[in-house]
Amino acid sequence: MRKEIIDWFKQAENDLYKAEILFNGEAFDGAVFFYHQAVEKALKALFLLKFRETPSGHSLLFMAKKLNVPEEFMPIIKELNTEYLTTRYPDIAQGPPFELYDKNVASRYREVAKKVIKWVKSKINQK
């Protein structure tokens, strides 16, 4: 397997690790951002494996559809897709982003991030 694919997936796992630290520290906006990053990088690893190219941009939805991610993940992936910007910018969040996130919100994204990482890992290990 190409080193580039392994690198993307390792970074996805590391971003999940960082998200967990932030989640446990109740920094839920940061946790959600890194859950997005973990999903994005895991999907990019699989995209690279399957299509031999890295998609540009940060659209989880685009990659998930192209990769036929399990349908059960799609509703939360659609929501998580927009968090790349909302978690960071007050003008997009229409206020301080950290005020939008709590444990319940972050937990939903946490669950899907863990499932996507596990699903991608199973796909990568099949190759």
mmCIF file of N, CA and C in Angstrom:
data_model
loop_
_atom_site.group_PDB
_atom_site.id
_atom_site.type_symbol
_atom_site.label_atom_id
_atom_site.label_comp_id
_atom_site.label_asym_id
_atom_site.label_seq_id
_atom_site.Cartn_x
_atom_site.Cartn_y
_atom_site.Cartn_z
ATOM 1 N N MET A 1 0.848 -1.178 0.000
ATOM 2 C CA MET A 1 0.000 0.000 0.000
ATOM 3 C C MET A 1 0.890 1.237 0.000
ATOM 4 N N ARG A 2 0.455 2.249 -0.725
ATOM 5 C CA ARG A 2 1.237 3.480 -0.831
ATOM 6 C C ARG A 2 1.355 4.196 0.507
ATOM 7 N N LYS A 3 2.530 4.731 0.762
ATOM 8 C CA LYS A 3 2.806 5.450 2.003
ATOM 9 C C LYS A 3 1.818 6.602 2.196
ATOM 10 N N GLU A 4 1.469 7.272 1.140
ATOM 11 C CA GLU A 4 0.558 8.417 1.209
ATOM 12 C C GLU A 4 -0.789 8.027 1.827
ATOM 13 N N ILE A 5 -1.297 6.862 1.487
ATOM 14 C CA ILE A 5 -2.566 6.371 2.029
ATOM 15 C C ILE A 5 -2.416 6.113 3.528
ATOM 16 N N ILE A 6 -1.339 5.469 3.893
ATOM 17 C CA ILE A 6 -1.074 5.180 5.298
ATOM 18 C C ILE A 6 -0.931 6.478 6.088
ATOM 19 N N ASP A 7 -0.253 7.455 5.520
ATOM 20 C CA ASP A 7 -0.062 8.744 6.194
ATOM 21 C C ASP A 7 -1.397 9.444 6.450
ATOM 22 N N TRP A 8 -2.272 9.474 5.446
ATOM 23 C CA TRP A 8 -3.587 10.099 5.619
ATOM 24 C C TRP A 8 -4.367 9.394 6.726
ATOM 25 N N PHE A 9 -4.327 8.063 6.733
ATOM 26 C CA PHE A 9 -5.091 7.335 7.739
ATOM 27 C C PHE A 9 -4.497 7.511 9.135
ATOM 28 N N LYS A 10 -3.183 7.493 9.238
ATOM 29 C CA LYS A 10 -2.553 7.720 10.549
ATOM 30 C C LYS A 10 -2.930 9.096 11.097
ATOM 31 N N GLN A 11 -2.953 10.086 10.215
ATOM 32 C CA GLN A 11 -3.320 11.428 10.669
ATOM 33 C C GLN A 11 -4.781 11.466 11.095
ATOM 34 N N ALA A 12 -5.636 10.720 10.404
ATOM 35 C CA ALA A 12 -7.044 10.627 10.802
ATOM 36 C C ALA A 12 -7.158 10.066 12.218
ATOM 37 N N GLU A 13 -6.398 9.015 12.487
ATOM 38 C CA GLU A 13 -6.426 8.422 13.830
ATOM 39 C C GLU A 13 -5.899 9.405 14.874
ATOM 40 N N ASN A 14 -4.868 10.161 14.519
ATOM 41 C CA ASN A 14 -4.318 11.144 15.444
ATOM 42 C C ASN A 14 -5.304 12.281 15.685
ATOM 43 N N ASP A 15 -6.016 12.695 14.653
ATOM 44 C CA ASP A 15 -7.035 13.737 14.827
ATOM 45 C C ASP A 15 -8.174 13.239 15.713
ATOM 46 N N LEU A 16 -8.521 11.972 15.591
ATOM 47 C CA LEU A 16 -9.533 11.389 16.475
ATOM 48 C C LEU A 16 -9.034 11.415 17.918
ATOM 49 N N TYR A 17 -7.778 11.103 18.112
ATOM 50 C CA TYR A 17 -7.157 11.157 19.439
ATOM 51 C C TYR A 17 -7.253 12.578 20.018
ATOM 52 N N LYS A 18 -6.903 13.578 19.211
ATOM 53 C CA LYS A 18 -6.976 14.970 19.664
ATOM 54 C C LYS A 18 -8.417 15.355 19.989
ATOM 55 N N ALA A 19 -9.348 14.904 19.170
ATOM 56 C CA ALA A 19 -10.769 15.191 19.418
ATOM 57 C C ALA A 19 -11.201 14.629 20.763
ATOM 58 N N GLU A 20 -10.725 13.439 21.091
ATOM 59 C CA GLU A 20 -11.082 12.813 22.363
ATOM 60 C C GLU A 20 -10.529 13.613 23.549
ATOM 61 N N ILE A 21 -9.321 14.123 23.414
ATOM 62 C CA ILE A 21 -8.740 14.960 24.477
ATOM 63 C C ILE A 21 -9.604 16.200 24.684
ATOM 64 N N LEU A 22 -9.973 16.840 23.592
ATOM 65 C CA LEU A 22 -10.805 18.043 23.685
ATOM 66 C C LEU A 22 -12.197 17.720 24.227
ATOM 67 N N PHE A 23 -12.762 16.603 23.792
ATOM 68 C CA PHE A 23 -14.071 16.182 24.285
ATOM 69 C C PHE A 23 -14.020 15.979 25.801
ATOM 70 N N ASN A 24 -13.020 15.253 26.257
ATOM 71 C CA ASN A 24 -12.881 14.982 27.692
ATOM 72 C C ASN A 24 -12.598 16.244 28.495
ATOM 73 N N GLY A 25 -12.012 17.241 27.859
ATOM 74 C CA GLY A 25 -11.766 18.526 28.501
ATOM 75 C C GLY A 25 -12.926 19.492 28.347
ATOM 76 N N GLU A 26 -14.008 19.024 27.763
ATOM 77 C CA GLU A 26 -15.231 19.806 27.542
ATOM 78 C C GLU A 26 -15.012 21.015 26.632
ATOM 79 N N ALA A 27 -14.040 20.923 25.750
ATOM 80 C CA ALA A 27 -13.825 21.921 24.703
ATOM 81 C C ALA A 27 -14.519 21.378 23.451
ATOM 82 N N PHE A 28 -15.829 21.420 23.473
ATOM 83 C CA PHE A 28 -16.626 20.695 22.485
ATOM 84 C C PHE A 28 -16.518 21.251 21.072
ATOM 85 N N ASP A 29 -16.310 22.551 20.913
ATOM 86 C CA ASP A 29 -16.137 23.101 19.569
ATOM 87 C C ASP A 29 -14.870 22.544 18.929
ATOM 88 N N GLY A 30 -13.790 22.492 19.697
ATOM 89 C CA GLY A 30 -12.542 21.920 19.193
ATOM 90 C C GLY A 30 -12.673 20.440 18.903
ATOM 91 N N ALA A 31 -13.388 19.741 19.771
ATOM 92 C CA ALA A 31 -13.608 18.309 19.555
ATOM 93 C C ALA A 31 -14.351 18.084 18.248
ATOM 94 N N VAL A 32 -15.397 18.851 18.012
ATOM 95 C CA VAL A 32 -16.175 18.684 16.781
ATOM 96 C C VAL A 32 -15.309 18.991 15.561
ATOM 97 N N PHE A 33 -14.494 20.027 15.636
ATOM 98 C CA PHE A 33 -13.596 20.335 14.523
ATOM 99 C C PHE A 33 -12.688 19.140 14.229
ATOM 100 N N PHE A 34 -12.096 18.564 15.267
ATOM 101 C CA PHE A 34 -11.190 17.440 15.036
ATOM 102 C C PHE A 34 -11.929 16.150 14.684
ATOM 103 N N TYR A 35 -13.190 15.986 15.082
ATOM 104 C CA TYR A 35 -13.964 14.851 14.585
ATOM 105 C C TYR A 35 -14.157 15.010 13.079
ATOM 106 N N HIS A 36 -14.428 16.233 12.651
ATOM 107 C CA HIS A 36 -14.543 16.489 11.207
ATOM 108 C C HIS A 36 -13.229 16.148 10.513
ATOM 109 N N GLN A 37 -12.126 16.621 11.073
ATOM 110 C CA GLN A 37 -10.823 16.372 10.471
ATOM 111 C C GLN A 37 -10.519 14.882 10.398
ATOM 112 N N ALA A 38 -10.851 14.144 11.439
ATOM 113 C CA ALA A 38 -10.601 12.699 11.448
ATOM 114 C C ALA A 38 -11.386 12.003 10.346
ATOM 115 N N VAL A 39 -12.647 12.359 10.212
ATOM 116 C CA VAL A 39 -13.476 11.759 9.164
ATOM 117 C C VAL A 39 -12.951 12.157 7.793
ATOM 118 N N GLU A 40 -12.641 13.423 7.625
ATOM 119 C CA GLU A 40 -12.147 13.900 6.332
ATOM 120 C C GLU A 40 -10.878 13.155 5.912
ATOM 121 N N LYS A 41 -9.931 13.029 6.795
ATOM 122 C CA LYS A 41 -8.658 12.407 6.445
ATOM 123 C C LYS A 41 -8.786 10.906 6.238
ATOM 124 N N ALA A 42 -9.659 10.272 7.010
ATOM 125 C CA ALA A 42 -9.906 8.840 6.792
ATOM 126 C C ALA A 42 -10.541 8.628 5.415
ATOM 127 N N LEU A 43 -11.526 9.449 5.085
ATOM 128 C CA LEU A 43 -12.163 9.321 3.766
ATOM 129 C C LEU A 43 -11.182 9.633 2.641
ATOM 130 N N LYS A 44 -10.307 10.597 2.858
ATOM 131 C CA LYS A 44 -9.298 10.911 1.837
ATOM 132 C C LYS A 44 -8.343 9.736 1.634
ATOM 133 N N ALA A 45 -7.995 9.054 2.706
ATOM 134 C CA ALA A 45 -7.131 7.871 2.582
ATOM 135 C C ALA A 45 -7.808 6.818 1.712
ATOM 136 N N LEU A 46 -9.074 6.560 1.990
ATOM 137 C CA LEU A 46 -9.805 5.558 1.218
ATOM 138 C C LEU A 46 -10.036 6.018 -0.219
ATOM 139 N N PHE A 47 -10.317 7.295 -0.399
ATOM 140 C CA PHE A 47 -10.497 7.868 -1.740
ATOM 141 C C PHE A 47 -9.220 7.677 -2.551
ATOM 142 N N LEU A 48 -8.103 7.940 -1.931
ATOM 143 C CA LEU A 48 -6.808 7.780 -2.588
ATOM 144 C C LEU A 48 -6.561 6.323 -2.958
ATOM 145 N N LEU A 49 -6.930 5.428 -2.084
ATOM 146 C CA LEU A 49 -6.781 4.003 -2.363
ATOM 147 C C LEU A 49 -7.675 3.573 -3.519
ATOM 148 N N LYS A 50 -8.913 4.032 -3.490
ATOM 149 C CA LYS A 50 -9.889 3.587 -4.481
ATOM 150 C C LYS A 50 -9.732 4.281 -5.840
ATOM 151 N N PHE A 51 -9.496 5.578 -5.826
ATOM 152 C CA PHE A 51 -9.482 6.356 -7.073
ATOM 153 C C PHE A 51 -8.099 6.860 -7.485
ATOM 154 N N ARG A 52 -7.091 6.574 -6.667
ATOM 155 C CA ARG A 52 -5.717 6.967 -6.950
ATOM 156 C C ARG A 52 -5.519 8.479 -7.082
ATOM 157 N N GLU A 53 -6.353 9.230 -6.379
ATOM 158 C CA GLU A 53 -6.200 10.677 -6.312
ATOM 159 C C GLU A 53 -6.806 11.170 -5.007
ATOM 160 N N THR A 54 -6.300 12.309 -4.554
ATOM 161 C CA THR A 54 -6.825 12.928 -3.346
ATOM 162 C C THR A 54 -7.808 14.010 -3.767
ATOM 163 N N PRO A 55 -9.031 13.963 -3.278
ATOM 164 C CA PRO A 55 -9.984 15.009 -3.660
ATOM 165 C C PRO A 55 -9.583 16.342 -3.042
ATOM 166 N N SER A 56 -9.827 17.422 -3.751
ATOM 167 C CA SER A 56 -9.536 18.739 -3.184
ATOM 168 C C SER A 56 -10.716 19.163 -2.311
ATOM 169 N N GLY A 57 -10.464 20.061 -1.418
ATOM 170 C CA GLY A 57 -11.525 20.579 -0.567
ATOM 171 C C GLY A 57 -11.752 19.739 0.672
ATOM 172 N N HIS A 58 -12.851 20.055 1.339
ATOM 173 C CA HIS A 58 -13.129 19.464 2.642
ATOM 174 C C HIS A 58 -14.516 18.836 2.718
ATOM 175 N N SER A 59 -15.121 18.544 1.588
ATOM 176 C CA SER A 59 -16.492 18.046 1.584
ATOM 177 C C SER A 59 -16.572 16.570 1.957
ATOM 178 N N LEU A 60 -17.031 16.330 3.174
ATOM 179 C CA LEU A 60 -17.257 14.959 3.612
ATOM 180 C C LEU A 60 -18.356 14.317 2.786
ATOM 181 N N LEU A 61 -19.345 15.101 2.461
ATOM 182 C CA LEU A 61 -20.498 14.600 1.716
ATOM 183 C C LEU A 61 -20.094 14.098 0.338
ATOM 184 N N PHE A 62 -19.277 14.855 -0.371
ATOM 185 C CA PHE A 62 -18.804 14.441 -1.688
ATOM 186 C C PHE A 62 -18.056 13.111 -1.597
ATOM 187 N N MET A 63 -17.105 13.047 -0.663
ATOM 188 C CA MET A 63 -16.311 11.826 -0.543
ATOM 189 C C MET A 63 -17.163 10.645 -0.093
ATOM 190 N N ALA A 64 -18.031 10.868 0.871
ATOM 191 C CA ALA A 64 -18.880 9.783 1.391
ATOM 192 C C ALA A 64 -19.750 9.188 0.291
ATOM 193 N N LYS A 65 -20.309 10.048 -0.540
ATOM 194 C CA LYS A 65 -21.149 9.552 -1.642
ATOM 195 C C LYS A 65 -20.324 8.753 -2.645
ATOM 196 N N LYS A 66 -19.164 9.283 -3.024
ATOM 197 C CA LYS A 66 -18.311 8.593 -4.004
ATOM 198 C C LYS A 66 -17.807 7.252 -3.471
ATOM 199 N N LEU A 67 -17.620 7.170 -2.158
ATOM 200 C CA LEU A 67 -17.066 5.958 -1.548
ATOM 201 C C LEU A 67 -18.139 4.984 -1.073
ATOM 202 N N ASN A 68 -19.394 5.334 -1.295
ATOM 203 C CA ASN A 68 -20.504 4.481 -0.850
ATOM 204 C C ASN A 68 -20.431 4.159 0.638
ATOM 205 N N VAL A 69 -20.240 5.206 1.419
ATOM 206 C CA VAL A 69 -20.240 5.065 2.874
ATOM 207 C C VAL A 69 -21.597 4.494 3.287
ATOM 208 N N PRO A 70 -21.634 3.644 4.300
ATOM 209 C CA PRO A 70 -22.914 3.070 4.732
ATOM 210 C C PRO A 70 -23.982 4.148 4.973
ATOM 211 N N GLU A 71 -25.152 3.886 4.494
ATOM 212 C CA GLU A 71 -26.263 4.848 4.554
ATOM 213 C C GLU A 71 -26.557 5.301 5.981
ATOM 214 N N GLU A 72 -26.339 4.431 6.946
ATOM 215 C CA GLU A 72 -26.614 4.793 8.342
ATOM 216 C C GLU A 72 -25.740 5.948 8.827
ATOM 217 N N PHE A 73 -24.576 6.155 8.214
ATOM 218 C CA PHE A 73 -23.684 7.248 8.609
ATOM 219 C C PHE A 73 -24.069 8.583 7.971
ATOM 220 N N MET A 74 -24.793 8.532 6.863
ATOM 221 C CA MET A 74 -24.989 9.716 6.034
ATOM 222 C C MET A 74 -25.696 10.893 6.726
ATOM 223 N N PRO A 75 -26.746 10.685 7.505
ATOM 224 C CA PRO A 75 -27.380 11.863 8.132
ATOM 225 C C PRO A 75 -26.430 12.681 9.002
ATOM 226 N N ILE A 76 -25.603 12.010 9.787
ATOM 227 C CA ILE A 76 -24.673 12.736 10.654
ATOM 228 C C ILE A 76 -23.506 13.299 9.844
ATOM 229 N N ILE A 77 -23.062 12.579 8.818
ATOM 230 C CA ILE A 77 -22.004 13.109 7.954
ATOM 231 C C ILE A 77 -22.479 14.394 7.284
ATOM 232 N N LYS A 78 -23.737 14.442 6.869
ATOM 233 C CA LYS A 78 -24.282 15.673 6.264
ATOM 234 C C LYS A 78 -24.197 16.834 7.239
ATOM 235 N N GLU A 79 -24.504 16.581 8.500
ATOM 236 C CA GLU A 79 -24.421 17.637 9.510
ATOM 237 C C GLU A 79 -22.969 18.009 9.797
ATOM 238 N N LEU A 80 -22.128 17.010 9.965
ATOM 239 C CA LEU A 80 -20.720 17.243 10.281
ATOM 240 C C LEU A 80 -20.013 17.987 9.151
ATOM 241 N N ASN A 81 -20.476 17.811 7.940
ATOM 242 C CA ASN A 81 -19.869 18.436 6.770
ATOM 243 C C ASN A 81 -19.700 19.949 6.945
ATOM 244 N N THR A 82 -20.680 20.616 7.517
ATOM 245 C CA THR A 82 -20.631 22.078 7.650
ATOM 246 C C THR A 82 -19.816 22.545 8.854
ATOM 247 N N GLU A 83 -19.469 21.631 9.748
ATOM 248 C CA GLU A 83 -18.784 22.014 10.974
ATOM 249 C C GLU A 83 -17.333 22.438 10.743
ATOM 250 N N TYR A 84 -16.794 22.135 9.588
ATOM 251 C CA TYR A 84 -15.424 22.546 9.265
ATOM 252 C C TYR A 84 -15.257 24.059 9.443
ATOM 253 N N LEU A 85 -16.261 24.805 9.041
ATOM 254 C CA LEU A 85 -16.203 26.263 9.159
ATOM 255 C C LEU A 85 -16.892 26.771 10.420
ATOM 256 N N THR A 86 -18.034 26.220 10.736
ATOM 257 C CA THR A 86 -18.832 26.724 11.846
ATOM 258 C C THR A 86 -18.094 26.658 13.178
ATOM 259 N N THR A 87 -17.290 25.621 13.371
ATOM 260 C CA THR A 87 -16.569 25.466 14.640
ATOM 261 C C THR A 87 -15.502 26.525 14.849
ATOM 262 N N ARG A 88 -15.140 27.248 13.792
ATOM 263 C CA ARG A 88 -13.977 28.137 13.882
ATOM 264 C C ARG A 88 -14.268 29.613 13.701
ATOM 265 N N TYR A 89 -15.347 29.963 13.014
ATOM 266 C CA TYR A 89 -15.524 31.356 12.621
ATOM 267 C C TYR A 89 -16.795 31.975 13.183
ATOM 268 N N PRO A 90 -16.652 33.048 13.999
ATOM 269 C CA PRO A 90 -17.823 33.702 14.570
ATOM 270 C C PRO A 90 -18.792 34.262 13.530
ATOM 271 N N ASP A 91 -18.276 34.706 12.389
ATOM 272 C CA ASP A 91 -19.192 35.240 11.382
ATOM 273 C C ASP A 91 -20.073 34.145 10.789
ATOM 274 N N ILE A 92 -19.566 32.953 10.680
ATOM 275 C CA ILE A 92 -20.368 31.832 10.173
ATOM 276 C C ILE A 92 -21.280 31.295 11.270
ATOM 277 N N ALA A 93 -20.770 31.232 12.495
ATOM 278 C CA ALA A 93 -21.557 30.732 13.628
ATOM 279 C C ALA A 93 -22.542 31.785 14.138
ATOM 280 N N GLN A 94 -22.397 33.006 13.667
ATOM 281 C CA GLN A 94 -23.212 34.140 14.111
ATOM 282 C C GLN A 94 -23.075 34.364 15.619
ATOM 283 N N GLY A 95 -21.850 34.245 16.075
ATOM 284 C CA GLY A 95 -21.493 34.419 17.476
ATOM 285 C C GLY A 95 -20.278 33.566 17.768
ATOM 286 N N PRO A 96 -19.836 33.530 19.008
ATOM 287 C CA PRO A 96 -18.682 32.686 19.340
ATOM 288 C C PRO A 96 -19.008 31.210 19.094
ATOM 289 N N PRO A 97 -18.255 30.549 18.249
ATOM 290 C CA PRO A 97 -18.579 29.155 17.922
ATOM 291 C C PRO A 97 -18.701 28.232 19.126
ATOM 292 N N PHE A 98 -17.859 28.438 20.134
ATOM 293 C CA PHE A 98 -17.876 27.517 21.270
ATOM 294 C C PHE A 98 -19.231 27.483 21.969
ATOM 295 N N GLU A 99 -20.014 28.551 21.823
ATOM 296 C CA GLU A 99 -21.329 28.594 22.469
ATOM 297 C C GLU A 99 -22.350 27.668 21.807
ATOM 298 N N LEU A 100 -22.058 27.198 20.605
ATOM 299 C CA LEU A 100 -22.991 26.325 19.879
ATOM 300 C C LEU A 100 -22.882 24.855 20.276
ATOM 301 N N TYR A 101 -21.816 24.492 20.967
ATOM 302 C CA TYR A 101 -21.520 23.084 21.176
ATOM 303 C C TYR A 101 -21.600 22.695 22.645
ATOM 304 N N ASP A 102 -22.185 21.545 22.859
ATOM 305 C CA ASP A 102 -22.228 20.961 24.196
ATOM 306 C C ASP A 102 -21.937 19.466 24.066
ATOM 307 N N LYS A 103 -22.003 18.768 25.170
ATOM 308 C CA LYS A 103 -21.658 17.349 25.180
ATOM 309 C C LYS A 103 -22.576 16.538 24.273
ATOM 310 N N ASN A 104 -23.859 16.863 24.243
ATOM 311 C CA ASN A 104 -24.804 16.113 23.406
ATOM 312 C C ASN A 104 -24.481 16.259 21.924
ATOM 313 N N VAL A 105 -24.216 17.485 21.500
ATOM 314 C CA VAL A 105 -23.883 17.730 20.094
ATOM 315 C C VAL A 105 -22.585 17.012 19.732
ATOM 316 N N ALA A 106 -21.561 17.212 20.558
ATOM 317 C CA ALA A 106 -20.256 16.605 20.270
ATOM 318 C C ALA A 106 -20.331 15.080 20.297
ATOM 319 N N SER A 107 -21.159 14.527 21.157
ATOM 320 C CA SER A 107 -21.286 13.064 21.255
ATOM 321 C C SER A 107 -21.808 12.444 19.965
ATOM 322 N N ARG A 108 -22.722 13.128 19.308
ATOM 323 C CA ARG A 108 -23.250 12.610 18.033
ATOM 324 C C ARG A 108 -22.142 12.525 16.987
ATOM 325 N N TYR A 109 -21.322 13.563 16.911
ATOM 326 C CA TYR A 109 -20.227 13.577 15.947
ATOM 327 C C TYR A 109 -19.132 12.601 16.354
ATOM 328 N N ARG A 110 -18.924 12.460 17.631
ATOM 329 C CA ARG A 110 -17.942 11.515 18.158
ATOM 330 C C ARG A 110 -18.281 10.097 17.708
ATOM 331 N N GLU A 111 -19.534 9.750 17.840
ATOM 332 C CA GLU A 111 -19.986 8.402 17.470
ATOM 333 C C GLU A 111 -19.744 8.118 15.988
ATOM 334 N N VAL A 112 -20.126 9.063 15.139
ATOM 335 C CA VAL A 112 -19.954 8.820 13.699
ATOM 336 C C VAL A 112 -18.484 8.825 13.315
ATOM 337 N N ALA A 113 -17.680 9.671 13.934
ATOM 338 C CA ALA A 113 -16.245 9.701 13.611
ATOM 339 C C ALA A 113 -15.611 8.348 13.926
ATOM 340 N N LYS A 114 -15.939 7.798 15.069
ATOM 341 C CA LYS A 114 -15.382 6.493 15.437
ATOM 342 C C LYS A 114 -15.838 5.401 14.466
ATOM 343 N N LYS A 115 -17.098 5.458 14.062
ATOM 344 C CA LYS A 115 -17.621 4.454 13.131
ATOM 345 C C LYS A 115 -16.981 4.577 11.753
ATOM 346 N N VAL A 116 -16.812 5.796 11.287
ATOM 347 C CA VAL A 116 -16.201 5.997 9.969
ATOM 348 C C VAL A 116 -14.749 5.525 9.985
ATOM 349 N N ILE A 117 -14.003 5.877 11.026
ATOM 350 C CA ILE A 117 -12.604 5.432 11.131
ATOM 351 C C ILE A 117 -12.544 3.908 11.104
ATOM 352 N N LYS A 118 -13.399 3.268 11.860
ATOM 353 C CA LYS A 118 -13.428 1.801 11.903
ATOM 354 C C LYS A 118 -13.787 1.223 10.532
ATOM 355 N N TRP A 119 -14.780 1.812 9.866
ATOM 356 C CA TRP A 119 -15.210 1.343 8.547
ATOM 357 C C TRP A 119 -14.085 1.507 7.525
ATOM 358 N N VAL A 120 -13.453 2.674 7.511
ATOM 359 C CA VAL A 120 -12.354 2.920 6.567
ATOM 360 C C VAL A 120 -11.211 1.952 6.852
ATOM 361 N N LYS A 121 -10.882 1.749 8.104
ATOM 362 C CA LYS A 121 -9.801 0.829 8.457
ATOM 363 C C LYS A 121 -10.086 -0.574 7.918
ATOM 364 N N SER A 122 -11.323 -1.014 8.019
ATOM 365 C CA SER A 122 -11.673 -2.338 7.502
ATOM 366 C C SER A 122 -11.513 -2.389 5.984
ATOM 367 N N LYS A 123 -11.833 -1.318 5.306
ATOM 368 C CA LYS A 123 -11.693 -1.258 3.853
ATOM 369 C C LYS A 123 -10.226 -1.226 3.444
ATOM 370 N N ILE A 124 -9.424 -0.462 4.158
ATOM 371 C CA ILE A 124 -7.998 -0.388 3.850
ATOM 372 C C ILE A 124 -7.324 -1.729 4.108
ATOM 373 N N ASN A 125 -7.713 -2.393 5.180
ATOM 374 C CA ASN A 125 -7.113 -3.683 5.522
ATOM 375 C C ASN A 125 -7.494 -4.791 4.540
ATOM 376 N N GLN A 126 -8.551 -4.595 3.765
ATOM 377 C CA GLN A 126 -8.958 -5.569 2.762
ATOM 378 C C GLN A 126 -8.038 -5.542 1.545
ATOM 379 N N LYS A 127 -7.345 -4.446 1.351
ATOM 380 C CA LYS A 127 -6.494 -4.285 0.155
ATOM 381 C C LYS A 127 -5.114 -4.866 0.350
#
